[in-house]
mmCIF file of C-alpha atoms and ligand atoms in Angstrom:
data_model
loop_
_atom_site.group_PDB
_atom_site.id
_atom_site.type_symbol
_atom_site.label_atom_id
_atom_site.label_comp_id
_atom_site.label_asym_id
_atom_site.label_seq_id
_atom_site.Cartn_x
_atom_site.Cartn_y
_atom_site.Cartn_z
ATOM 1 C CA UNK A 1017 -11.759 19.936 20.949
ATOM 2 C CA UNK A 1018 -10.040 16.934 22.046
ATOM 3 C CA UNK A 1019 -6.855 17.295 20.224
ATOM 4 C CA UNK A 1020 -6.202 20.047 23.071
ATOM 5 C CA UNK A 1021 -5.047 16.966 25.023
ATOM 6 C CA UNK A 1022 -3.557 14.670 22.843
ATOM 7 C CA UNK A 1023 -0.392 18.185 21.702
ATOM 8 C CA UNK A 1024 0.178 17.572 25.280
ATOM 9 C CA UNK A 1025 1.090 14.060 26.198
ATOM 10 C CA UNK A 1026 4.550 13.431 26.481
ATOM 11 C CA UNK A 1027 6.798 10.455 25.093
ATOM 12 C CA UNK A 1028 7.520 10.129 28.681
ATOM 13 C CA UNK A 1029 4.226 8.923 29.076
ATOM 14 C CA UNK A 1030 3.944 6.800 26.059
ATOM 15 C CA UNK A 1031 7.482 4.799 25.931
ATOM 16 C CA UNK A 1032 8.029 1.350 26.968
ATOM 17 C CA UNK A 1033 10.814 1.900 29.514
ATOM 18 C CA UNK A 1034 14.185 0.571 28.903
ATOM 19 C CA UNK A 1035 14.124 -2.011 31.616
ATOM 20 C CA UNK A 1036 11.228 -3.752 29.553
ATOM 21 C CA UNK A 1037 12.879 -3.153 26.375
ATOM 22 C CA UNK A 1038 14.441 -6.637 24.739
ATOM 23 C CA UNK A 1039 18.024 -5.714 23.399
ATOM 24 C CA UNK A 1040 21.547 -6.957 22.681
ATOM 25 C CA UNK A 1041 25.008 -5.124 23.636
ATOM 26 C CA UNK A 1042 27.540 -4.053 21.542
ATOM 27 C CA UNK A 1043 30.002 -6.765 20.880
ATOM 28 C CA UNK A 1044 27.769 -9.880 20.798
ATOM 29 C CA UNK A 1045 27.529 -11.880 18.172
ATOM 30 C CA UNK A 1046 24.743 -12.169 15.698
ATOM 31 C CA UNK A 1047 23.942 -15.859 16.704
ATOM 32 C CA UNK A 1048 23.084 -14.411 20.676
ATOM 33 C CA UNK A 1049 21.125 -11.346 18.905
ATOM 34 C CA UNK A 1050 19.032 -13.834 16.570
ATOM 35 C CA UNK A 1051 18.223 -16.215 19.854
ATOM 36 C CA UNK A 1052 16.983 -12.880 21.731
ATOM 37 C CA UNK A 1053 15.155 -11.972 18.876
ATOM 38 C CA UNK A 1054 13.408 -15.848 17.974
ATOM 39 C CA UNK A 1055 12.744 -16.228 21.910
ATOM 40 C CA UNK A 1056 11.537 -12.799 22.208
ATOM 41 C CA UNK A 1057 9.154 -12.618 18.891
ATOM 42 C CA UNK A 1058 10.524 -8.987 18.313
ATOM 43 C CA UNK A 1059 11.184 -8.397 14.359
ATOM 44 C CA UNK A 1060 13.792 -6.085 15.479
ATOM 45 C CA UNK A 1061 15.533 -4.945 18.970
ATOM 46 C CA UNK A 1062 17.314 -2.019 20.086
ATOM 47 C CA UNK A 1063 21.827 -2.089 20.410
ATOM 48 C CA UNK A 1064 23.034 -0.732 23.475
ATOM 49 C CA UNK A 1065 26.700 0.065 24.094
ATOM 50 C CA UNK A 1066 28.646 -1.129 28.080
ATOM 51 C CA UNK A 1067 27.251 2.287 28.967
ATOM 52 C CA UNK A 1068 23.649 1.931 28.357
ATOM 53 C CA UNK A 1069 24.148 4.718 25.178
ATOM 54 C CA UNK A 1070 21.864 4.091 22.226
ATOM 55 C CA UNK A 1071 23.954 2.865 19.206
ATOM 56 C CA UNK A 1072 21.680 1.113 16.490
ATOM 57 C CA UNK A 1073 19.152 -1.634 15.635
ATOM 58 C CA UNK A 1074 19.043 -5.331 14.699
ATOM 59 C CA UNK A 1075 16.428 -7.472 13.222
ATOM 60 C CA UNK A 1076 15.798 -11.063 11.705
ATOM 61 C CA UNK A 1077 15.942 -9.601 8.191
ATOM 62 C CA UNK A 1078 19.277 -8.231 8.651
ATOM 63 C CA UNK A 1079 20.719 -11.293 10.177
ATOM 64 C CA UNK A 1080 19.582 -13.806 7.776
ATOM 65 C CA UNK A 1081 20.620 -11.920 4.775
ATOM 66 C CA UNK A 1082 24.246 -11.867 6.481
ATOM 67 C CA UNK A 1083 24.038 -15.942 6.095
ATOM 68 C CA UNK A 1084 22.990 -16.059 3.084
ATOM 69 C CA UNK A 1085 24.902 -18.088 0.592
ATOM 70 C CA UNK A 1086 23.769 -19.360 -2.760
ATOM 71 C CA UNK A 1087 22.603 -22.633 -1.789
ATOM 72 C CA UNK A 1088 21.390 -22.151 1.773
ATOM 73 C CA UNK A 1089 21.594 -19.918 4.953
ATOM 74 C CA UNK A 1090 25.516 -20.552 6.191
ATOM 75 C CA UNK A 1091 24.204 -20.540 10.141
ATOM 76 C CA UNK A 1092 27.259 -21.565 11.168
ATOM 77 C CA UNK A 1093 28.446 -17.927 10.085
ATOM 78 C CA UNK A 1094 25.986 -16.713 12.620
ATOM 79 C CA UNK A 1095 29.003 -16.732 15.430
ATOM 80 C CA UNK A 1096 31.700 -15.605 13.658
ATOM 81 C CA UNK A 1097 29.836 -12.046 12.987
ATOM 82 C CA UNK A 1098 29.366 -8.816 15.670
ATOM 83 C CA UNK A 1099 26.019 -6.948 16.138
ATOM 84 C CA UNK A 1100 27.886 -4.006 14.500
ATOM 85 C CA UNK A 1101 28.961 -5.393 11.263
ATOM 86 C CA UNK A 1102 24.720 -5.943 10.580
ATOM 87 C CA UNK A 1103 22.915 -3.295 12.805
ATOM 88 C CA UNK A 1104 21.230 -0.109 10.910
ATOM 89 C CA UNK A 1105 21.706 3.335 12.340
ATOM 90 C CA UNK A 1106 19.162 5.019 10.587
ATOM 91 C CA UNK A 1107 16.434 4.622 13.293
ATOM 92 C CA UNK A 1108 15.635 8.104 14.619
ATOM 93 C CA UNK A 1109 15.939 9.310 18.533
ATOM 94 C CA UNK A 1110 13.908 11.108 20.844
ATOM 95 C CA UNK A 1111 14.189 13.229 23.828
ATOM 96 C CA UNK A 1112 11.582 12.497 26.342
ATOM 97 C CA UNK A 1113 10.089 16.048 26.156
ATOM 98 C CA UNK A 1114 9.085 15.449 22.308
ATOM 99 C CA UNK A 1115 5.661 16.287 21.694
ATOM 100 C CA UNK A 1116 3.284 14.321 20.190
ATOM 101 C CA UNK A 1117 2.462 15.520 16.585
ATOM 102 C CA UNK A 1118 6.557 14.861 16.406
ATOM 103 C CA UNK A 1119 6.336 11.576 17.902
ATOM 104 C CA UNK A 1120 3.749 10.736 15.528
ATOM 105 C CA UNK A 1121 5.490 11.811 12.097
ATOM 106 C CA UNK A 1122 8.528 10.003 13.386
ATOM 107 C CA UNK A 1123 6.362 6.401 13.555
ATOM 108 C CA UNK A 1124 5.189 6.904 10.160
ATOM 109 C CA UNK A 1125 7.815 5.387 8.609
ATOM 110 C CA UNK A 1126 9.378 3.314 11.498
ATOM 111 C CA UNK A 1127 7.472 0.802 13.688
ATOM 112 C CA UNK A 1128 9.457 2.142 17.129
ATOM 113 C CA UNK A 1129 11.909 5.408 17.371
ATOM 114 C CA UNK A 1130 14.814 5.084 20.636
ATOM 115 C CA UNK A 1131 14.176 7.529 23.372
ATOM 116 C CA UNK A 1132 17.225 9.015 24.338
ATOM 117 C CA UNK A 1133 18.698 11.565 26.721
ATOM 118 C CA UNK A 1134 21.084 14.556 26.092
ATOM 119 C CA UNK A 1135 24.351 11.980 26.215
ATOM 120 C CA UNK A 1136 22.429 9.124 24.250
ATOM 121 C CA UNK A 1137 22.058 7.279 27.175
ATOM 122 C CA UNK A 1138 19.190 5.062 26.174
ATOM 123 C CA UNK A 1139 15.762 5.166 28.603
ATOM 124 C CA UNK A 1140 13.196 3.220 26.487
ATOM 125 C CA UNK A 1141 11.064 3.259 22.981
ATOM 126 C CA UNK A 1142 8.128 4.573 21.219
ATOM 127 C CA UNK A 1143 5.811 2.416 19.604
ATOM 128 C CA UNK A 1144 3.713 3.009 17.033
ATOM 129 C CA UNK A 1145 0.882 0.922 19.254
ATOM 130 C CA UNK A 1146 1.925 3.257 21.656
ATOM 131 C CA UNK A 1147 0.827 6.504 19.260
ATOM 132 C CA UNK A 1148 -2.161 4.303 17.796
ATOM 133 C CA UNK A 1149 -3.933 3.684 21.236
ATOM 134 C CA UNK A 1150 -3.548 7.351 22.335
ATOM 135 C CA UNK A 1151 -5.215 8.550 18.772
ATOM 136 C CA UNK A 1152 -7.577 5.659 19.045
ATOM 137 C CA UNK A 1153 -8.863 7.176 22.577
ATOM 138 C CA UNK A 1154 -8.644 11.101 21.339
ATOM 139 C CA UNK A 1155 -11.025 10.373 18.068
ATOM 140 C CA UNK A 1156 -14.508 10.676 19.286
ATOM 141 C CA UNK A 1157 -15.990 10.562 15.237
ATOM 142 C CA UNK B 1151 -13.609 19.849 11.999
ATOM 143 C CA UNK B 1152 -11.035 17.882 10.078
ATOM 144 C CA UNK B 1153 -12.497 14.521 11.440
ATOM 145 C CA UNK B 1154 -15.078 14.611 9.626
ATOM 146 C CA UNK B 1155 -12.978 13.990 6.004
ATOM 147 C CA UNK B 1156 -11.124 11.357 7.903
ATOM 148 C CA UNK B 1157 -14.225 9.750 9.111
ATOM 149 C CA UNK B 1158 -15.054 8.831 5.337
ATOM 150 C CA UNK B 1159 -12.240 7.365 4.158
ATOM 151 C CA UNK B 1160 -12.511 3.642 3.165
ATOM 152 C CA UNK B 1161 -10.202 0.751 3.122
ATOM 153 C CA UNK B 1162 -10.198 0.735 -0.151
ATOM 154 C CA UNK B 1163 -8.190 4.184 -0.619
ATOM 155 C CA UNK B 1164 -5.441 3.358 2.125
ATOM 156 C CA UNK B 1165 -4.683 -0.398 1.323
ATOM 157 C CA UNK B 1166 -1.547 -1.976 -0.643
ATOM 158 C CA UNK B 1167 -3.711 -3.682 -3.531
ATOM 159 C CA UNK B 1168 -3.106 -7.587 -3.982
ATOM 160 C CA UNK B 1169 -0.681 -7.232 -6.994
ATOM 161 C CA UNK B 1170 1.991 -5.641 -4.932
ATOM 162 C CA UNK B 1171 1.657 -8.084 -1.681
ATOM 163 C CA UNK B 1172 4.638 -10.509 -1.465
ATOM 164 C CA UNK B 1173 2.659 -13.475 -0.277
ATOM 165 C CA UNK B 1174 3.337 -17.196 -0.164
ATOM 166 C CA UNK B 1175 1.185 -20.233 -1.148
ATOM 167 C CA UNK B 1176 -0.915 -22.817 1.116
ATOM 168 C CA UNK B 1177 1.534 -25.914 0.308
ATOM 169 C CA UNK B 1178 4.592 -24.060 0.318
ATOM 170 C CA UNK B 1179 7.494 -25.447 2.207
ATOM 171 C CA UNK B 1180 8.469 -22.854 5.010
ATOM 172 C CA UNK B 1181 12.007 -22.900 3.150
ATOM 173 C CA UNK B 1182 10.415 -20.769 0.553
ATOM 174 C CA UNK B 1183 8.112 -19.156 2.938
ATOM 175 C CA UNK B 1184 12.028 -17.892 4.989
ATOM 176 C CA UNK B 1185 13.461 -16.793 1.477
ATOM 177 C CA UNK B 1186 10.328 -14.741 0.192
ATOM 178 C CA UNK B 1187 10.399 -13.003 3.614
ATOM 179 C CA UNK B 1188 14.017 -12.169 3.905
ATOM 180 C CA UNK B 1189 14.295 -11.277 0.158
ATOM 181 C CA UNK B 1190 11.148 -8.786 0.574
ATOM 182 C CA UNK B 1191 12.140 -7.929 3.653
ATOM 183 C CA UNK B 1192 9.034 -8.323 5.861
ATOM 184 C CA UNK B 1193 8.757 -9.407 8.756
ATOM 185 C CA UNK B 1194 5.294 -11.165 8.356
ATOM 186 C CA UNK B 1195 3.009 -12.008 4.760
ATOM 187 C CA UNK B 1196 -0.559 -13.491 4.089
ATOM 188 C CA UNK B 1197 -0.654 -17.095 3.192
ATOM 189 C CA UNK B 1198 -2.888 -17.436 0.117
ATOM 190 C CA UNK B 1199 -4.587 -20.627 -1.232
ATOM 191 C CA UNK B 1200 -4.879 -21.572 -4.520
ATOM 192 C CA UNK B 1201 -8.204 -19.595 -5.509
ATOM 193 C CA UNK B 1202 -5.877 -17.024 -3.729
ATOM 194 C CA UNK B 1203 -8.070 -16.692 -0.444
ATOM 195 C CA UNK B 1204 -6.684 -15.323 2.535
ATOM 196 C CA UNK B 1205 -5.909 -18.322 5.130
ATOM 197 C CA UNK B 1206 -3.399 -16.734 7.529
ATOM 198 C CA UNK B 1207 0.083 -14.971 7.820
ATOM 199 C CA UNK B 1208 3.764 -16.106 8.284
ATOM 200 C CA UNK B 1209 6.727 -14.796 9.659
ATOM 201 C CA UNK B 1210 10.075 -15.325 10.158
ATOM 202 C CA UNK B 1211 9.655 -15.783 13.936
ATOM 203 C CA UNK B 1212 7.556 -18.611 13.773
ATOM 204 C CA UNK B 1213 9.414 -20.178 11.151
ATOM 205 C CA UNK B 1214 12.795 -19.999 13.437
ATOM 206 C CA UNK B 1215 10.848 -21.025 16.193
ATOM 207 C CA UNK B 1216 9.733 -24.056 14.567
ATOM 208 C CA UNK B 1217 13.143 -25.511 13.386
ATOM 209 C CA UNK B 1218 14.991 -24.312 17.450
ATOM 210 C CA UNK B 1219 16.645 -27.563 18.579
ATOM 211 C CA UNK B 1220 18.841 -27.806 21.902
ATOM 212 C CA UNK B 1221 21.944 -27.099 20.135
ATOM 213 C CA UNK B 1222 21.404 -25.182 16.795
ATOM 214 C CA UNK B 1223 18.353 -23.752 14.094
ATOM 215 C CA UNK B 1224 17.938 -26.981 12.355
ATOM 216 C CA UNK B 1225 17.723 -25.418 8.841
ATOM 217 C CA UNK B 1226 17.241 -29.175 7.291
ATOM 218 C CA UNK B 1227 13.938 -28.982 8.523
ATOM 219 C CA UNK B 1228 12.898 -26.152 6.629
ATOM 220 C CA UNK B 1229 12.358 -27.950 3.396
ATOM 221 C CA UNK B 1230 10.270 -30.644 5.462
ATOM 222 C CA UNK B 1231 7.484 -28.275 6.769
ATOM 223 C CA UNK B 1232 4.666 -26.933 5.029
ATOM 224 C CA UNK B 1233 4.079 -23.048 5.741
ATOM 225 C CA UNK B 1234 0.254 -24.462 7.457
ATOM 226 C CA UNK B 1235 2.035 -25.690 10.098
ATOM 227 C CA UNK B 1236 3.541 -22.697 11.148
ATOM 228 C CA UNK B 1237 1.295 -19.840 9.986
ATOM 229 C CA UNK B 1238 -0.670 -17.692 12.280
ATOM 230 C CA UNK B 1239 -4.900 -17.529 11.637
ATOM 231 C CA UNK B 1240 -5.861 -14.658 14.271
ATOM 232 C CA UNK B 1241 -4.684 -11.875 11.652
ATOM 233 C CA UNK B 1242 -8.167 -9.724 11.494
ATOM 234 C CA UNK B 1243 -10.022 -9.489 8.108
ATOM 235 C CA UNK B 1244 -11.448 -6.500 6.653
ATOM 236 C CA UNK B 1245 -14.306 -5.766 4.364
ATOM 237 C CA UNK B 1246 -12.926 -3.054 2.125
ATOM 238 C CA UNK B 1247 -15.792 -0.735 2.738
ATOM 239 C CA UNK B 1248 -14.702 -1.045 6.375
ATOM 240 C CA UNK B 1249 -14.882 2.657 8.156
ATOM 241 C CA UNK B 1250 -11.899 4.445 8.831
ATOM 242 C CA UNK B 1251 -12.029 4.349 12.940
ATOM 243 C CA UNK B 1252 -12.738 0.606 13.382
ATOM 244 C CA UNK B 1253 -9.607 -0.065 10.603
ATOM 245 C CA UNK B 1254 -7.452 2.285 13.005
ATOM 246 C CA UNK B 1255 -8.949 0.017 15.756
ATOM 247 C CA UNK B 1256 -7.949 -2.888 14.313
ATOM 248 C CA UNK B 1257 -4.305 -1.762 13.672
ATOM 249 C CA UNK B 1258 -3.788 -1.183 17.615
ATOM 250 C CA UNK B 1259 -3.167 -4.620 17.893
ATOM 251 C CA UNK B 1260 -1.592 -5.858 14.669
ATOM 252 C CA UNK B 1261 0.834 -4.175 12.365
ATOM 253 C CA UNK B 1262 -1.406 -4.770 9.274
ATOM 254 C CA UNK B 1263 -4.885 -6.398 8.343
ATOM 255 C CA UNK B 1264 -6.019 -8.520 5.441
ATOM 256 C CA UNK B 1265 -8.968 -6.870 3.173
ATOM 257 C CA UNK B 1266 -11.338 -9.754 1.983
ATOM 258 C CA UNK B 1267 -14.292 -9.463 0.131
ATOM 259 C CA UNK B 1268 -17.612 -11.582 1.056
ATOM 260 C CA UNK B 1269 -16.305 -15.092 -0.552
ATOM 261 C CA UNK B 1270 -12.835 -14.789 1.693
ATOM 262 C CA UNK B 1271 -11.113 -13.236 -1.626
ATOM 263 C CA UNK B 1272 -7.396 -11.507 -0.875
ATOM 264 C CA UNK B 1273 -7.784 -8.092 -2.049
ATOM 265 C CA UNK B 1274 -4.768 -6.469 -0.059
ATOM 266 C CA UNK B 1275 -3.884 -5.170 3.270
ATOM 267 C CA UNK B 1276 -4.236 -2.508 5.331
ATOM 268 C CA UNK B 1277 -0.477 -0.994 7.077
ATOM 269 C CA UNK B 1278 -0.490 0.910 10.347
ATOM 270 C CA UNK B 1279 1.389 3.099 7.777
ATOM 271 C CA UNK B 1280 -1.555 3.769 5.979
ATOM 272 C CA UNK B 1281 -3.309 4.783 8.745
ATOM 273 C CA UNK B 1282 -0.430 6.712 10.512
ATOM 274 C CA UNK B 1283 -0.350 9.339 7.312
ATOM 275 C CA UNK B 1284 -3.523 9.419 7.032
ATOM 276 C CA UNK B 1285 -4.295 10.735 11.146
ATOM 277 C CA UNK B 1286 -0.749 12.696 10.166
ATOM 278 C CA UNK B 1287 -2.655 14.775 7.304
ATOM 279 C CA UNK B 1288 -5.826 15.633 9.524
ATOM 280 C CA UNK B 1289 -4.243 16.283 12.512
ATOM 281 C CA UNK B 1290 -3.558 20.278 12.484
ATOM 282 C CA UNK B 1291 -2.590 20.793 16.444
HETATM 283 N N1 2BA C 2236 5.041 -10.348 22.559
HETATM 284 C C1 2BA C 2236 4.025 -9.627 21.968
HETATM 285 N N2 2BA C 2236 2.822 -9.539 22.583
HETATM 286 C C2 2BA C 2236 1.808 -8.825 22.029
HETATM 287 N N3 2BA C 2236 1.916 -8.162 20.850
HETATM 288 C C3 2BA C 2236 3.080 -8.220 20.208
HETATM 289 C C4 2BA C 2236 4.193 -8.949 20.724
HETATM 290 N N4 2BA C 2236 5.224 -8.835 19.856
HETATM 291 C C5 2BA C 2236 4.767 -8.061 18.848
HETATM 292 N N5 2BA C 2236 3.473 -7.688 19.047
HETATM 293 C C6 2BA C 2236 2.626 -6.869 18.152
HETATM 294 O O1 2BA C 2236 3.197 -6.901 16.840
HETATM 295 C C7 2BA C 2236 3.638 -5.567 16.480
HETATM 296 C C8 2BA C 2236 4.878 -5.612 15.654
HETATM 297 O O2 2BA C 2236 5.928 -6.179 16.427
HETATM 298 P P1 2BA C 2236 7.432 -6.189 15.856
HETATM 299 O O3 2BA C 2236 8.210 -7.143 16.702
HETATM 300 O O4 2BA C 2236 7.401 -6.444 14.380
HETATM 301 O O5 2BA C 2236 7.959 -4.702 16.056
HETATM 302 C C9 2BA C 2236 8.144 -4.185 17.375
HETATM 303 C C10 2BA C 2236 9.554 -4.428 17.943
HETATM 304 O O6 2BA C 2236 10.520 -4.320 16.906
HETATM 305 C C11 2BA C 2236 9.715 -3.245 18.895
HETATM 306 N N6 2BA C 2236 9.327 -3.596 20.269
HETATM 307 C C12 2BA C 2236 8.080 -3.500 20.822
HETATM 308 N N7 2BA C 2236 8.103 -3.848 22.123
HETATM 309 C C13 2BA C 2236 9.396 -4.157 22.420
HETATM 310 C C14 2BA C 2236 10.102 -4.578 23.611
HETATM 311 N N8 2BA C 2236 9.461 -4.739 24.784
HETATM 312 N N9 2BA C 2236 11.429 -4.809 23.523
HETATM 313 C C15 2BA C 2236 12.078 -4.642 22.352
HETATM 314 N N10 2BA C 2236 11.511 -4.234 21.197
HETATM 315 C C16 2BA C 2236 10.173 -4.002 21.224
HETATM 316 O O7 2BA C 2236 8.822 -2.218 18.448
HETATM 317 C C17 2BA C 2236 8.096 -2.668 17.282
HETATM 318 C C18 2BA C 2236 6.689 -2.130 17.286
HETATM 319 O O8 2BA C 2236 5.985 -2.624 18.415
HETATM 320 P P2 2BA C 2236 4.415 -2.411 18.548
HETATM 321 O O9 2BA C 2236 4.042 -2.690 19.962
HETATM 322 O O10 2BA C 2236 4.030 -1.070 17.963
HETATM 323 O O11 2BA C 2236 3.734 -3.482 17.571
HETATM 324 C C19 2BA C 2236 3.824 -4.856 17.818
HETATM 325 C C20 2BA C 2236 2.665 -5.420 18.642
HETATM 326 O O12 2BA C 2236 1.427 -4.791 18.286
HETATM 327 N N1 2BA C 2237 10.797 -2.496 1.862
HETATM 328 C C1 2BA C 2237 10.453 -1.478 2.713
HETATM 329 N N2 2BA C 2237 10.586 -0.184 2.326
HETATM 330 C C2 2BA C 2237 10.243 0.826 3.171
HETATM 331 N N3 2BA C 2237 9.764 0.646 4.425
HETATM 332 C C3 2BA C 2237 9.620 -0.611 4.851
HETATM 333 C C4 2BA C 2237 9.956 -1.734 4.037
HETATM 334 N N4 2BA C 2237 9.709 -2.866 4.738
HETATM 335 C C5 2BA C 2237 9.239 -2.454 5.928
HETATM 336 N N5 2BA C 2237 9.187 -1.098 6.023
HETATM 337 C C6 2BA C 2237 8.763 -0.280 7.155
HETATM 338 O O1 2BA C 2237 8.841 -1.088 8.342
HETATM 339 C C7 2BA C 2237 7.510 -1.292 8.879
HETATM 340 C C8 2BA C 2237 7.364 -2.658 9.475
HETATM 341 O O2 2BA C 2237 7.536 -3.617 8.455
HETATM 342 P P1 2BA C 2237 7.250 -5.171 8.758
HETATM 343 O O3 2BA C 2237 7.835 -5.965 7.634
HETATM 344 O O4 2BA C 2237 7.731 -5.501 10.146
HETATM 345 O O5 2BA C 2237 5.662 -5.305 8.784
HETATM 346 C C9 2BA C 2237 4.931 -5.097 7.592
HETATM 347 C C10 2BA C 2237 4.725 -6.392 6.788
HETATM 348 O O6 2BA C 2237 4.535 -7.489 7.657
HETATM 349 C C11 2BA C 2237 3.414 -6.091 6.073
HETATM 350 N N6 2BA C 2237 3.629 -5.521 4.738
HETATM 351 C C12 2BA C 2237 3.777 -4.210 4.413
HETATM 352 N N7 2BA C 2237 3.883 -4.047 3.088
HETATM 353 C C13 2BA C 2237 3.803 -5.292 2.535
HETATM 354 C C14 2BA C 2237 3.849 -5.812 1.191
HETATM 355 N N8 2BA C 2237 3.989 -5.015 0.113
HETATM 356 N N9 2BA C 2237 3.741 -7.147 1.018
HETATM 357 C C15 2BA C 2237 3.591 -7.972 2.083
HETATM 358 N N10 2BA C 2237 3.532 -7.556 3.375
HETATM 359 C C16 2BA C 2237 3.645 -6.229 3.593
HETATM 360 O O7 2BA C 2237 2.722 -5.107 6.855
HETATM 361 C C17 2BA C 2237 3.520 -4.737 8.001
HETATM 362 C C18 2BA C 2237 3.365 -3.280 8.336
HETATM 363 O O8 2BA C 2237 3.823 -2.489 7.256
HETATM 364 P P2 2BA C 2237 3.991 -0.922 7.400
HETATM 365 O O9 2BA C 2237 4.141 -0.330 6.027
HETATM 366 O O10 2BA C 2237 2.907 -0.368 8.286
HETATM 367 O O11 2BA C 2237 5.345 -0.707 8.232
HETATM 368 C C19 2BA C 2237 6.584 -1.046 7.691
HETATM 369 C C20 2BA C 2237 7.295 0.105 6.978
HETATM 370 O O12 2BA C 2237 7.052 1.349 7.644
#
């Protein structure tokens, strides 16, 4: 009987907003993203473009692999090297109307998806604590 | 009606088994700790002693955090420090016959959970992942 609620709550609801969402922009190097990411404690952050769009991820494991050489990590690489050359862009999107059962599948396999609006213009993300608290409160067992 | 299958699951049937954990040893220096956990790819692993019993969890943003100077990551330093130093011991511990709702519980907070047995024996780990497919498969909305 409860599940009646839980199809209708909307990412809206659920996302961290984008103004409390750690990122870096488009054209920064890799040695700014890994000090946002260290002083942060996020694994991984969102990659905005000058226009707020959506364009990719980067994370620690990404960054470090970049630097490293066969004897030791080359940190001094770390400025040389743009967001872009290391981000993924395999993270999915979602509109803020998505419904939950979609929101849901979409966390299985990635610890936050990028909300998005029809011109990519990024408004926040969905976490999967996010999806786990709201199932946590719907499962009366 | 589909709770009640989920409500009978046990740890045992959702968690990654001990033999395919990347892991690093009590004693380690957090130089190894870095390369097992950008190699693997994780962002975090359990710490196991030599008896391998669960003593805590490392990741790479504690590691980082640990060698920040003014200027630069002193990498030097990673060779110096042992991963103890660094590693985290609030990561919650499961008994693997552990019901299904407190495990989901216990996942709001952390993105996985160590599964112990009574003498504080590793026996593997429990993923939000897990636990995501398995609220995925009994969820018909
Ligand atoms: N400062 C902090 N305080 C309390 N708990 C913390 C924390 N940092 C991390 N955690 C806990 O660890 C989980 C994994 O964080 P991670 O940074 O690997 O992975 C995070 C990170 O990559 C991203 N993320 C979350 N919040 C963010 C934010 N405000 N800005 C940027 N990225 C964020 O979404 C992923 C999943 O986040 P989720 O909340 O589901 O899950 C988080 C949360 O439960
Ligand atoms: N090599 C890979 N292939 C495919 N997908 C990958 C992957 N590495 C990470 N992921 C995906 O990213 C999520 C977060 O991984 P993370 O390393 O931050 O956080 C991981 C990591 O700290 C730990 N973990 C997972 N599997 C592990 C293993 N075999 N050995 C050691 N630690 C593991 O548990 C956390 C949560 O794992 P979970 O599976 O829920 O969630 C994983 C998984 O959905």
């Amino acid at each position: 009987i409860e599940n009646m609620d839980i199809k209708n709550i909307k990412v809206s609801e659920l996302m961290i907003p984008a103004e409390k969402v750690a990122h870096v922009q488009l054209g920064n190097p890799i040695e700014h993203a890994l000090l946002v990411l260290v002083q942060s404690g996020y694994s991984s952050v969102p990659v905005l473009d000058p226009s707020y769009r959506f364009c990719g991820t980067i994370g620690k494991t990404a960054i470090l692999k970049s630097v490293l050489g066969i004897e030791r990590f080359e940190m001094e690489l770390l400025s040389q090297r743009k967001v872009e050359e290391v981000m993924r862009t395999d993270i999915p999107s979602l509109h803020k109307d998505t419904d939950f059962l979609t929101c849901m599948k979409t966390v299985i396999n990635f610890a936050f998806a990028c909300v998005v609006d029809e011109n990519g213009s990024f408004e926040g993300i969905l976490t999967r604590r996010a999806i786990l608290k709201q199932v946590n409160k719907h499962m009366y067992l």
